[in-house]
GROMACS .gro file of C-alpha atoms in nm:
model
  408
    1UNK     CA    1   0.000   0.000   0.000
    2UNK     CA    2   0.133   0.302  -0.091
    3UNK     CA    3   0.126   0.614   0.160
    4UNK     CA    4  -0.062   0.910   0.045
    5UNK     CA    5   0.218   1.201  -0.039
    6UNK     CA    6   0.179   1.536   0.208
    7UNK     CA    7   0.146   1.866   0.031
    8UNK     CA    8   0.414   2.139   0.149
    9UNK     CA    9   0.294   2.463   0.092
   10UNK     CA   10   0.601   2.713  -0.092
   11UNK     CA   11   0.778   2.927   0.139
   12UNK     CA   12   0.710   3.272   0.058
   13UNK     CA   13   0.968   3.507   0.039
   14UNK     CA   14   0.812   3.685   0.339
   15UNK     CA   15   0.778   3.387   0.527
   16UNK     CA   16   1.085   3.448   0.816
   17UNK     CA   17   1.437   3.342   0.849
   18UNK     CA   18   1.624   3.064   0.717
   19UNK     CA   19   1.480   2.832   0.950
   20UNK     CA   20   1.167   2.852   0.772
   21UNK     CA   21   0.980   3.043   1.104
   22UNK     CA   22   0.637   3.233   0.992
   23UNK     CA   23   0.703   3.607   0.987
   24UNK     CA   24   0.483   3.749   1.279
   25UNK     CA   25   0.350   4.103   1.173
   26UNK     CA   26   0.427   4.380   1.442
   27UNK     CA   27   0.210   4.417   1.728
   28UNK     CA   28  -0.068   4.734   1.679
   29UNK     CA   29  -0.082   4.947   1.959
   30UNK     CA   30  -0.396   4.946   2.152
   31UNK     CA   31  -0.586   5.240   2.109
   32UNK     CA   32  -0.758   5.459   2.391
   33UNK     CA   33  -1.117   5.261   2.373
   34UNK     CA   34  -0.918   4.948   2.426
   35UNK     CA   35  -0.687   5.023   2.730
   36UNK     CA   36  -1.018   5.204   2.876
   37UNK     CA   37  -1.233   4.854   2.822
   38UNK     CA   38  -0.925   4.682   3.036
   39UNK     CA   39  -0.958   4.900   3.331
   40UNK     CA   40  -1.171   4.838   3.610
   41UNK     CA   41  -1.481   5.029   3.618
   42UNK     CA   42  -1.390   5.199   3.919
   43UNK     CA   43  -1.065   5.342   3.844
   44UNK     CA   44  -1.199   5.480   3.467
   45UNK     CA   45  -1.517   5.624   3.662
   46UNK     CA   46  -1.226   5.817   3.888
   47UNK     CA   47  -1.038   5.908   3.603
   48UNK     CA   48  -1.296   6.076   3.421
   49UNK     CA   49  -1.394   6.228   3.742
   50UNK     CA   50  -1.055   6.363   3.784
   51UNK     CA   51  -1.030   6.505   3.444
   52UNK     CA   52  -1.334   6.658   3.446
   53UNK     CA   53  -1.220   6.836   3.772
   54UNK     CA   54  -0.858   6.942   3.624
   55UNK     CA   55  -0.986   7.081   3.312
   56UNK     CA   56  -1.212   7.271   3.517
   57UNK     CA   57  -0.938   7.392   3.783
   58UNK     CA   58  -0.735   7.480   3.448
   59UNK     CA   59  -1.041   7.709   3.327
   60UNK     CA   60  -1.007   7.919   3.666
   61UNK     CA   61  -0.666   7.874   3.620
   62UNK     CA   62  -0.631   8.061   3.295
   63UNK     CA   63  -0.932   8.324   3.371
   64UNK     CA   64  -0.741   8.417   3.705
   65UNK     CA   65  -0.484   8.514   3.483
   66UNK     CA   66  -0.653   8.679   3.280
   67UNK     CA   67  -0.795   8.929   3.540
   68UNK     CA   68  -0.465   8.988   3.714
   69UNK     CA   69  -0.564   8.771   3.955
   70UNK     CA   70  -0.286   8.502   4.179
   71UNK     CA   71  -0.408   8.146   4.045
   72UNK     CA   72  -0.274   7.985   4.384
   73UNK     CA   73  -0.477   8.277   4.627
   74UNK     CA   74  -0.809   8.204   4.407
   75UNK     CA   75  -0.791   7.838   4.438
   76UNK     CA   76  -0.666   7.801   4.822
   77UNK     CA   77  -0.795   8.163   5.018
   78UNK     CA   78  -1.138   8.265   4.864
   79UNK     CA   79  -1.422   8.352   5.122
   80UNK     CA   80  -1.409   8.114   5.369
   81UNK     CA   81  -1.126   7.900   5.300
   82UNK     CA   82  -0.923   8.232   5.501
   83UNK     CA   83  -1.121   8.140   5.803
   84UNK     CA   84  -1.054   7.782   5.794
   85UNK     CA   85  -0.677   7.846   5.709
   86UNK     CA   86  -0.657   8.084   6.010
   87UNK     CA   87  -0.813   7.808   6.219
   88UNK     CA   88  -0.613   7.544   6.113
   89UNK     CA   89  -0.285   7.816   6.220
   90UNK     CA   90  -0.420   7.967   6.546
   91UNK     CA   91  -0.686   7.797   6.694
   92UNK     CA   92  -1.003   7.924   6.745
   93UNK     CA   93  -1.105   8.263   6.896
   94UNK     CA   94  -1.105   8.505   6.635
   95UNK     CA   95  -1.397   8.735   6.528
   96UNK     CA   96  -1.460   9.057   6.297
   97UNK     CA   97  -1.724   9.280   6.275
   98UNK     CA   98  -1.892   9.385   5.918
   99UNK     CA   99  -2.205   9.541   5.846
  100UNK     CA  100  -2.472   9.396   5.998
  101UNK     CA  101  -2.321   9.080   6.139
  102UNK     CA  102  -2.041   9.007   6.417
  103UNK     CA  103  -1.887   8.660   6.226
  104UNK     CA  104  -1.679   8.467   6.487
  105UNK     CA  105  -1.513   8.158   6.384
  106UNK     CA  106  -1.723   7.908   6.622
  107UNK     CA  107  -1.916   7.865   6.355
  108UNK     CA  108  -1.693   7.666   6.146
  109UNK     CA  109  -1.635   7.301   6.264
  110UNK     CA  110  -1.270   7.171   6.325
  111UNK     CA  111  -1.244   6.879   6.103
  112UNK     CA  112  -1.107   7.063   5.773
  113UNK     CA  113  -0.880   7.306   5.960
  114UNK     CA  114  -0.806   7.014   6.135
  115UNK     CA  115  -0.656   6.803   5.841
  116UNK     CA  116  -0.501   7.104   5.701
  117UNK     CA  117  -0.304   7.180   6.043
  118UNK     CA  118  -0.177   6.779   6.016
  119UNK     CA  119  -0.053   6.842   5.656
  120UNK     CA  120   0.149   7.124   5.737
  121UNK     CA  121   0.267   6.970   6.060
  122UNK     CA  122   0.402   6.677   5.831
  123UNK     CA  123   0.448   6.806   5.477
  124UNK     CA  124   0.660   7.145   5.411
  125UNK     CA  125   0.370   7.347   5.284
  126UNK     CA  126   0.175   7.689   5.316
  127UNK     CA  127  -0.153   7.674   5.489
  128UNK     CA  128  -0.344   7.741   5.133
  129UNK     CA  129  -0.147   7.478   4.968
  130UNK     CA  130  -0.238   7.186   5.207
  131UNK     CA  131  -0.575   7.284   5.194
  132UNK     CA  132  -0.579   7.253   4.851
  133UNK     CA  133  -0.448   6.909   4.894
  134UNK     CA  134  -0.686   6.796   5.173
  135UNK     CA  135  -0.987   6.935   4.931
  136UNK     CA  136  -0.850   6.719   4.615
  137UNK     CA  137  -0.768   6.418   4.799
  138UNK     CA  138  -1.111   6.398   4.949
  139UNK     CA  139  -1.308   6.496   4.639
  140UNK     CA  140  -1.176   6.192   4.521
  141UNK     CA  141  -1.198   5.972   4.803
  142UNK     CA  142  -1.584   6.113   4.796
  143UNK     CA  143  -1.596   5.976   4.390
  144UNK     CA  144  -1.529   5.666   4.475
  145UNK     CA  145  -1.755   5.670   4.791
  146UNK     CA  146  -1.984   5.800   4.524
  147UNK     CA  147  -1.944   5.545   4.194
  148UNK     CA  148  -1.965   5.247   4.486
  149UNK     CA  149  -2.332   5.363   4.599
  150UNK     CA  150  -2.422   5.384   4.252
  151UNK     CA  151  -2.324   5.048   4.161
  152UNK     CA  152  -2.432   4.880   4.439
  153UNK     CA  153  -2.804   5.062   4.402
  154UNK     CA  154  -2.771   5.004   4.027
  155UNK     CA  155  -2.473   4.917   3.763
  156UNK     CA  156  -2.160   5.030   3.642
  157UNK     CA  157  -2.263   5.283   3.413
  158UNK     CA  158  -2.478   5.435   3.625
  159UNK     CA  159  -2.251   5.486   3.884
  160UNK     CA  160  -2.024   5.630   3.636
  161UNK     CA  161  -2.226   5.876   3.530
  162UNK     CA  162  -2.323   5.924   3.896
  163UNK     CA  163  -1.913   6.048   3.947
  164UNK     CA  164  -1.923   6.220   3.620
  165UNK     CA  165  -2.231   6.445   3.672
  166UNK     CA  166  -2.153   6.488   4.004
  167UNK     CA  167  -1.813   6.640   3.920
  168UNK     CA  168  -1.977   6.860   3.634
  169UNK     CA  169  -2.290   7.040   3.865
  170UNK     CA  170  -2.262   7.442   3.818
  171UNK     CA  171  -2.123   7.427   4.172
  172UNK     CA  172  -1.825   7.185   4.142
  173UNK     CA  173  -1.556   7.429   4.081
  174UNK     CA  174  -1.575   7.416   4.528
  175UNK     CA  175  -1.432   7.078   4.463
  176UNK     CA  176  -1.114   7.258   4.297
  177UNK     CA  177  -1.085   7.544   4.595
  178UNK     CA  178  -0.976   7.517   4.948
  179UNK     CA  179  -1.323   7.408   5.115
  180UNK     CA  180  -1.475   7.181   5.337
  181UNK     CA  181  -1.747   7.021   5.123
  182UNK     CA  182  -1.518   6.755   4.959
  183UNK     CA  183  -1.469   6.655   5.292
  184UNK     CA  184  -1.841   6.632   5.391
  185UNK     CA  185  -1.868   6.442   5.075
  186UNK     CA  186  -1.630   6.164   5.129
  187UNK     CA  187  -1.727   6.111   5.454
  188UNK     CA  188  -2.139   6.111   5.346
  189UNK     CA  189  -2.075   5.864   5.071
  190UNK     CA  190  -1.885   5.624   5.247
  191UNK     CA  191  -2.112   5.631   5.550
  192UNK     CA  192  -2.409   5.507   5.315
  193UNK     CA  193  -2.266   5.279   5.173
  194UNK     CA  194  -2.164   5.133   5.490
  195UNK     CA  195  -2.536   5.157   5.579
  196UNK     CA  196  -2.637   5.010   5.243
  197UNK     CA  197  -2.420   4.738   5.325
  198UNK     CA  198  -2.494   4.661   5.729
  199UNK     CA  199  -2.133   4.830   5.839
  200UNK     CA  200  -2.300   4.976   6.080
  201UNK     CA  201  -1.969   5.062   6.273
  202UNK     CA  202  -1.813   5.206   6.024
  203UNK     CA  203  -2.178   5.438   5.939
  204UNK     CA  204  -2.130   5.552   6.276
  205UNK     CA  205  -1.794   5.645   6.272
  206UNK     CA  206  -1.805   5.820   5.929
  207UNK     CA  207  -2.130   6.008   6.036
  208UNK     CA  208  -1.958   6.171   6.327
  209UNK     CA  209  -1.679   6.288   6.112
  210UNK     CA  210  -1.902   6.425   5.885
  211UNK     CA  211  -2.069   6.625   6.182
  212UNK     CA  212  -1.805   6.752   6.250
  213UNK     CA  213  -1.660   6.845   5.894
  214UNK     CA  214  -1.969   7.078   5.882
  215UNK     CA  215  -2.318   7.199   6.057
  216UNK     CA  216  -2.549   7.017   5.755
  217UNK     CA  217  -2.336   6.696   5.823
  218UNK     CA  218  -2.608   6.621   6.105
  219UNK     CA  219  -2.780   6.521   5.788
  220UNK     CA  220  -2.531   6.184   5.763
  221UNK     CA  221  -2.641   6.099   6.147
  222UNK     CA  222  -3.025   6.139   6.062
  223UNK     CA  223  -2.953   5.891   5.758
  224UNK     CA  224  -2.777   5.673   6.018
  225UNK     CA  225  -3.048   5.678   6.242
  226UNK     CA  226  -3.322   5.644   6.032
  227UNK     CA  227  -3.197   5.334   5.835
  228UNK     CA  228  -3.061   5.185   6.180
  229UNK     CA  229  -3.474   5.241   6.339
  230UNK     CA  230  -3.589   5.101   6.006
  231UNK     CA  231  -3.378   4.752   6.080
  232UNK     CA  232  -3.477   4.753   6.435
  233UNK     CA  233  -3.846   4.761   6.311
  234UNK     CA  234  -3.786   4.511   6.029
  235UNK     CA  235  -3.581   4.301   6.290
  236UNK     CA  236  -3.900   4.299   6.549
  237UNK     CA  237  -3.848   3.985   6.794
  238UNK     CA  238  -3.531   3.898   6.625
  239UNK     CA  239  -3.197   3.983   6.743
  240UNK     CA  240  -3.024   4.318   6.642
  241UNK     CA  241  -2.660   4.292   6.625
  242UNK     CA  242  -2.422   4.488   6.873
  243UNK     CA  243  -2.274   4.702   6.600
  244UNK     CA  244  -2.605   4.904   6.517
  245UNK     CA  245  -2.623   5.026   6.869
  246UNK     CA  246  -2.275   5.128   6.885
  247UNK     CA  247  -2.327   5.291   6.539
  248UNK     CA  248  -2.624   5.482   6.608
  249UNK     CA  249  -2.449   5.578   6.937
  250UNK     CA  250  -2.149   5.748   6.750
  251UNK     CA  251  -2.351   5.909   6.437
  252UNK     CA  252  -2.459   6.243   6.659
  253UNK     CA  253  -2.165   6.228   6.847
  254UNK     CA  254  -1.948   6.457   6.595
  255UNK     CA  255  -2.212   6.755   6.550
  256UNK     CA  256  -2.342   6.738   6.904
  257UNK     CA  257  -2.000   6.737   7.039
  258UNK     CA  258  -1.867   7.038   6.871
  259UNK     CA  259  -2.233   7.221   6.877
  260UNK     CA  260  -2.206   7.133   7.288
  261UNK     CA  261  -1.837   7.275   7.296
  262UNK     CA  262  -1.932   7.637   7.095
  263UNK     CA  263  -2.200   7.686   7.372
  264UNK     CA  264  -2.027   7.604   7.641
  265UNK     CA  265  -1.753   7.814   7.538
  266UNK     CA  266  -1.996   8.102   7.483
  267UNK     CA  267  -2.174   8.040   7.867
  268UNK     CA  268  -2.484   7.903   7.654
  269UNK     CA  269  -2.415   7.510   7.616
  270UNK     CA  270  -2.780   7.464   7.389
  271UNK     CA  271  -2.837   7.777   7.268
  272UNK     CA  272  -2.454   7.960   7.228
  273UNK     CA  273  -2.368   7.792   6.893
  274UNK     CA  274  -2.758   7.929   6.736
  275UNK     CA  275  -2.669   8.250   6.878
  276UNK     CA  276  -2.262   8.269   6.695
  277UNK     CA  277  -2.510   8.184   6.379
  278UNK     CA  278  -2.748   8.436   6.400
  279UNK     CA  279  -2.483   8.690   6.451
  280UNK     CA  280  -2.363   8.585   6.107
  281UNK     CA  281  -2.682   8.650   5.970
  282UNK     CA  282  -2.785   8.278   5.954
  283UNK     CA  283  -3.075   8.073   6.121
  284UNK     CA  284  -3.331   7.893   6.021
  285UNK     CA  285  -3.698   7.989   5.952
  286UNK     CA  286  -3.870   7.696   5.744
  287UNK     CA  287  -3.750   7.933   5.441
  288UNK     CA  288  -3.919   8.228   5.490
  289UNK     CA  289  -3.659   8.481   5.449
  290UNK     CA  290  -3.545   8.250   5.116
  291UNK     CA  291  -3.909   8.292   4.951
  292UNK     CA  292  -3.896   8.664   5.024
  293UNK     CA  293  -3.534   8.664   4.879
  294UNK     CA  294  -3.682   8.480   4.548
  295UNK     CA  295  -4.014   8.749   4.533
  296UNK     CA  296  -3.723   9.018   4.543
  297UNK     CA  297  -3.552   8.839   4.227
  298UNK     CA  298  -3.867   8.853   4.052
  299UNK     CA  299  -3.981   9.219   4.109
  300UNK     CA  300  -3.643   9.379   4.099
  301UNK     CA  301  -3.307   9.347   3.899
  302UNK     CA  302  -3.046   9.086   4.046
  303UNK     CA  303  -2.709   8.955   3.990
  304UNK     CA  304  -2.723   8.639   3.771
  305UNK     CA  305  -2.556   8.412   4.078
  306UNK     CA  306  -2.896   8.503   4.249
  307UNK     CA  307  -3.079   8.378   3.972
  308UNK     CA  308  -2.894   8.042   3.918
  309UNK     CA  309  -2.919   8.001   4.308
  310UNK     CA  310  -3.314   8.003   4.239
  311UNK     CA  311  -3.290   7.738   3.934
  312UNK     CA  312  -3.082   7.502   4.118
  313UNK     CA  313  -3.261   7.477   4.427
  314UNK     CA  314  -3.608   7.420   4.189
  315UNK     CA  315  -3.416   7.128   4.037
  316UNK     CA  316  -3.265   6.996   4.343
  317UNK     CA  317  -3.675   7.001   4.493
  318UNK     CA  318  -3.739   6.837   4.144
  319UNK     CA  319  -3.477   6.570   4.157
  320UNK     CA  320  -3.585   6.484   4.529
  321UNK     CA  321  -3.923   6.423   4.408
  322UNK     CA  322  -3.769   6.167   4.147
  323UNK     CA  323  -3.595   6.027   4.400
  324UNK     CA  324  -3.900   5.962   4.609
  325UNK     CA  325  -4.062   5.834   4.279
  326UNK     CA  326  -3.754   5.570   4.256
  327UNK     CA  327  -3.815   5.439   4.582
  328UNK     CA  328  -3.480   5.481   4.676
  329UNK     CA  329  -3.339   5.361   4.992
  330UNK     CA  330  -3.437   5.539   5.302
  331UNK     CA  331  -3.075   5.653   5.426
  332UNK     CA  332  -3.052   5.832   5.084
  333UNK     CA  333  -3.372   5.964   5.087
  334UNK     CA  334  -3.341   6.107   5.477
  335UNK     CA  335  -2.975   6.217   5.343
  336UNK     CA  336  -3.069   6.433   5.080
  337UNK     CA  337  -3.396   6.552   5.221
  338UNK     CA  338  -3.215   6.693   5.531
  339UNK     CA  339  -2.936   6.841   5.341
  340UNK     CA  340  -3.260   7.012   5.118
  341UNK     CA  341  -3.419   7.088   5.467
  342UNK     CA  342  -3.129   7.282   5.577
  343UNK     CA  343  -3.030   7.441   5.264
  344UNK     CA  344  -3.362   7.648   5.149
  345UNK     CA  345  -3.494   7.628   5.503
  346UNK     CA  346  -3.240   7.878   5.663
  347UNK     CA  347  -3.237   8.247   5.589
  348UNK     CA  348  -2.919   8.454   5.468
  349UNK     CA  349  -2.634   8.364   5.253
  350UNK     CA  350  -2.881   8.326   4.944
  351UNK     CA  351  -2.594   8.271   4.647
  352UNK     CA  352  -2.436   7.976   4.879
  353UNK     CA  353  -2.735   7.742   4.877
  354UNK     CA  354  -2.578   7.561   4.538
  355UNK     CA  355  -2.259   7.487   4.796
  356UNK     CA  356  -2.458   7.366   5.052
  357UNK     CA  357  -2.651   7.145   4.801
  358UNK     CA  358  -2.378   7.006   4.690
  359UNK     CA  359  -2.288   6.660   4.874
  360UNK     CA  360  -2.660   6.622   4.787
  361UNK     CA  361  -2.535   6.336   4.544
  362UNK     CA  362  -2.813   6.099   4.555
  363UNK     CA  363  -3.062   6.342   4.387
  364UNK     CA  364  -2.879   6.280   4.099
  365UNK     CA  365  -2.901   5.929   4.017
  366UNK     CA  366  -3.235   5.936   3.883
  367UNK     CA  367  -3.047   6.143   3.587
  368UNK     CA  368  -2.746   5.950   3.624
  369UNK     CA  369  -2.971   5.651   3.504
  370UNK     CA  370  -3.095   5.821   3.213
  371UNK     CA  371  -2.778   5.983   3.074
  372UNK     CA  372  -2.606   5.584   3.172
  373UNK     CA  373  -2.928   5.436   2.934
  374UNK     CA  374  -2.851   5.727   2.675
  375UNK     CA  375  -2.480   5.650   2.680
  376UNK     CA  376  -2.593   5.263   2.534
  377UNK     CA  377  -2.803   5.342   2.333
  378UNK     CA  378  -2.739   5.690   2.162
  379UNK     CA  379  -2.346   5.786   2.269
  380UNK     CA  380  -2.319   6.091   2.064
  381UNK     CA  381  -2.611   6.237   2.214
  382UNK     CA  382  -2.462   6.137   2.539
  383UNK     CA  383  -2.177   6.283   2.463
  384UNK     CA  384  -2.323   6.601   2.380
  385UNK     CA  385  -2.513   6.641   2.702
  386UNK     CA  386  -2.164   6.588   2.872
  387UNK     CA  387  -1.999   6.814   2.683
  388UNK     CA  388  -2.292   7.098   2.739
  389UNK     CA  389  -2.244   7.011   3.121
  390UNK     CA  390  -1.877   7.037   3.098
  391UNK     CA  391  -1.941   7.390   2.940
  392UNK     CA  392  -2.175   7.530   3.141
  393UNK     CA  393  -1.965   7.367   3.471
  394UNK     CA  394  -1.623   7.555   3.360
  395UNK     CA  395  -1.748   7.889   3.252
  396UNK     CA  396  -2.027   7.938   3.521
  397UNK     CA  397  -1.756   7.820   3.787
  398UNK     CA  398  -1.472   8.067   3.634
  399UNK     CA  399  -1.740   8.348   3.687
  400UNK     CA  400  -1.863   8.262   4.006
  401UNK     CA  401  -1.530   8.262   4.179
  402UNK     CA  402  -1.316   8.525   3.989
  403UNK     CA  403  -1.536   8.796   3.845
  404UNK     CA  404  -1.870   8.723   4.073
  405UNK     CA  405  -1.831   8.952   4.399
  406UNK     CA  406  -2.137   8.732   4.580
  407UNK     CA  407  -2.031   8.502   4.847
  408UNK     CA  408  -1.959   8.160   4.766
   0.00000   0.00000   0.00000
């Protein structure tokens, strides 16, 4: 029997060497979309989040410049970021008399000044510049605090877009200057996801940092507390775990500690830290003296600050509504309704509602959800929507902190 013969394909002349090894064509580079697709979800949410911030930072940046203005004093010592920075040098006990008002500096809380006196006791740098770095480093600790609520209440995408919008509201250029509500932020986010996910240790610990980062951080402790009476009620005749006590024990411990401390420094203990507020021009009326400020807007001329103030705090009431509509979880829903209580409830300082509004990230995931199913389906048109965000974000940010003279 013969064997059947074996066909050898011809060498090519571009086949390889001499020892007849197939030439292997050179490897492409991967492009953008493809080293994107390989990182984690997580870390490409940040990144985006991070660009979005620089680009804006670079905006001020430039139109600081532009006006003859010190880049560096803009980002780390506008409005209250000198108090904080005087804090974190000196202690409290200082106070100055304006028009109107007596402002004391009991009415900031110590956490911020805080960090930024442990930066400078560690790292050689001026006061302004380790704010600046305490600010950045929690914005993004609060982004990823952030993107893992969103996935864990929904997917990927939408907690991406959840970071993304988040670091594109009219008010996020704060997150690129020398203030406290990065650090509110960070410590908010993490603290409901710890609730979302039974830490209940950790929920109190995180609230009562964020009590004492600032005076609508009580707003993290009534999430805390709400969620935590919620499982006692769902857990009726059933064993509740050690660690919610202790948790709801620590949430109030932050605010009411340093809210304690102010009035008994001031020979008041409940009522001195109201009183250092109301000699600022702030306190709290259900917001009556807001709705009176909004009837002035509409029968008289006002700066354009005043009027955005008005259109974000309708779309915050708006987006709270969808919220509700959602069914989201209760700790988010006690969260950002407190933080909404607080904000349009108290009277004075008009123009800095959109600041206090703004660890108020849960109202956006009802959006976040739409521009994530836009993204799928229609990217261009998601991409646009960004882009207009980004836009109206940089310029509207540039104005409000170099050219606008209202308060931030």
């Amino acid at each position: 029997m013969t064997q059947p013969s074996t066909t050898v394909a011809p060498t090519t002349a571009g086949s390889g060497a001499a020892g007849g090894v197939p030439h292997q064509s050179p490897r492409r580079r991967p492009t953008p979309a493809a080293v994107a697709a390989r990182l984690p979800a997580a870390v490409w949410a940040l990144a985006l989040f991070l660009t979005a911030r620089l680009t804006g930072t670079l905006v001020l940046v430039l139109t600081a410049r532009a006006m003859g203005k010190r880049p560096l004093a803009v980002l780390g010592r506008s409005w209250d970021s000198n108090w904080y920075l005087r804090i974190a040098a000196e202690g409290y006990g200082h106070s100055k008399q304006y028009p109107h008002i007596l402002a004391s500096d009991l009415a900031f809380f110590p956490l911020y000044p805080g960090l930024v006196r442990a930066v400078t006791e560690i790292v050689p740098l001026s006061g302004g510049a380790a704010g600046l770095l305490v600010s950045w480093t929690a914005a993004a600790v609060a982004a990823c605090g952030i993107y893992a609520v969103g996935a864990r209440l929904h997917d990927r995408a939408t907690a991406t877009a959840l970071v993304l919008l988040w670091g594109l509201l009219p008010h996020s250029v704060i997150l690129s200057l020398a203030y406290t509500e990065p650090v509110l932020t960070a410590c908010a986010a993490w603290a409901l996801y710890a609730v979302l996910t039974g830490r209940w240790l950790w929920a109190g610990t995180l609230a009562a940092l964020a009590g004492l980062a600032r005076p609508n951080g009580i707003a993290v402790a009534a999430a805390v507390l709400a969620a935590a009476a919620y499982e006692v009620w769902r857990r009726r005749g059933r064993k509740v775990p050690h660690s919610l006590w202790t948790g709801v024990a620590l949430a109030p411990l932050g605010w009411g500690g340093f809210v304690l401390w102010v009035g008994v420094r001031q020979g008041d203990p409940l009522h001195g830290y109201f009183t250092v507020q109301r000699r600022w021009g702030s306190r709290f009326d259900f917001g009556v003296g807001a709705l009176g400020f909004v009837r002035h807007l509409l029968l008289h001329h006002a700066r354009f600050a005043y009027a955005m103030t008005t259109v974000i705090a309708a779309v915050a009431l708006v987006l709270l509504a969808l919220l509700l509509l959602d069914r989201a979880p209760l700790p988010l829903l006690v969260y950002s309704a407190v933080l909404l209580l607080i904000a349009l409830g108290g009277d004075g300082f008009f123009a800095s509602k959109p600041r206090f509004l703004l660890p108020a990230f849960p109202l956006l995931l009802p959006p976040a959800a739409a521009l994530a199913g836009t993204a799928r389906a229609r990217p261009w048109h998601a991409a646009v929507v960004v882009g207009a965000l980004a836009g109206l974000s940089y310029v509207y940010g540039a104005f409000l902190v170099v050219v606008n003279r209202t308060p931030l």
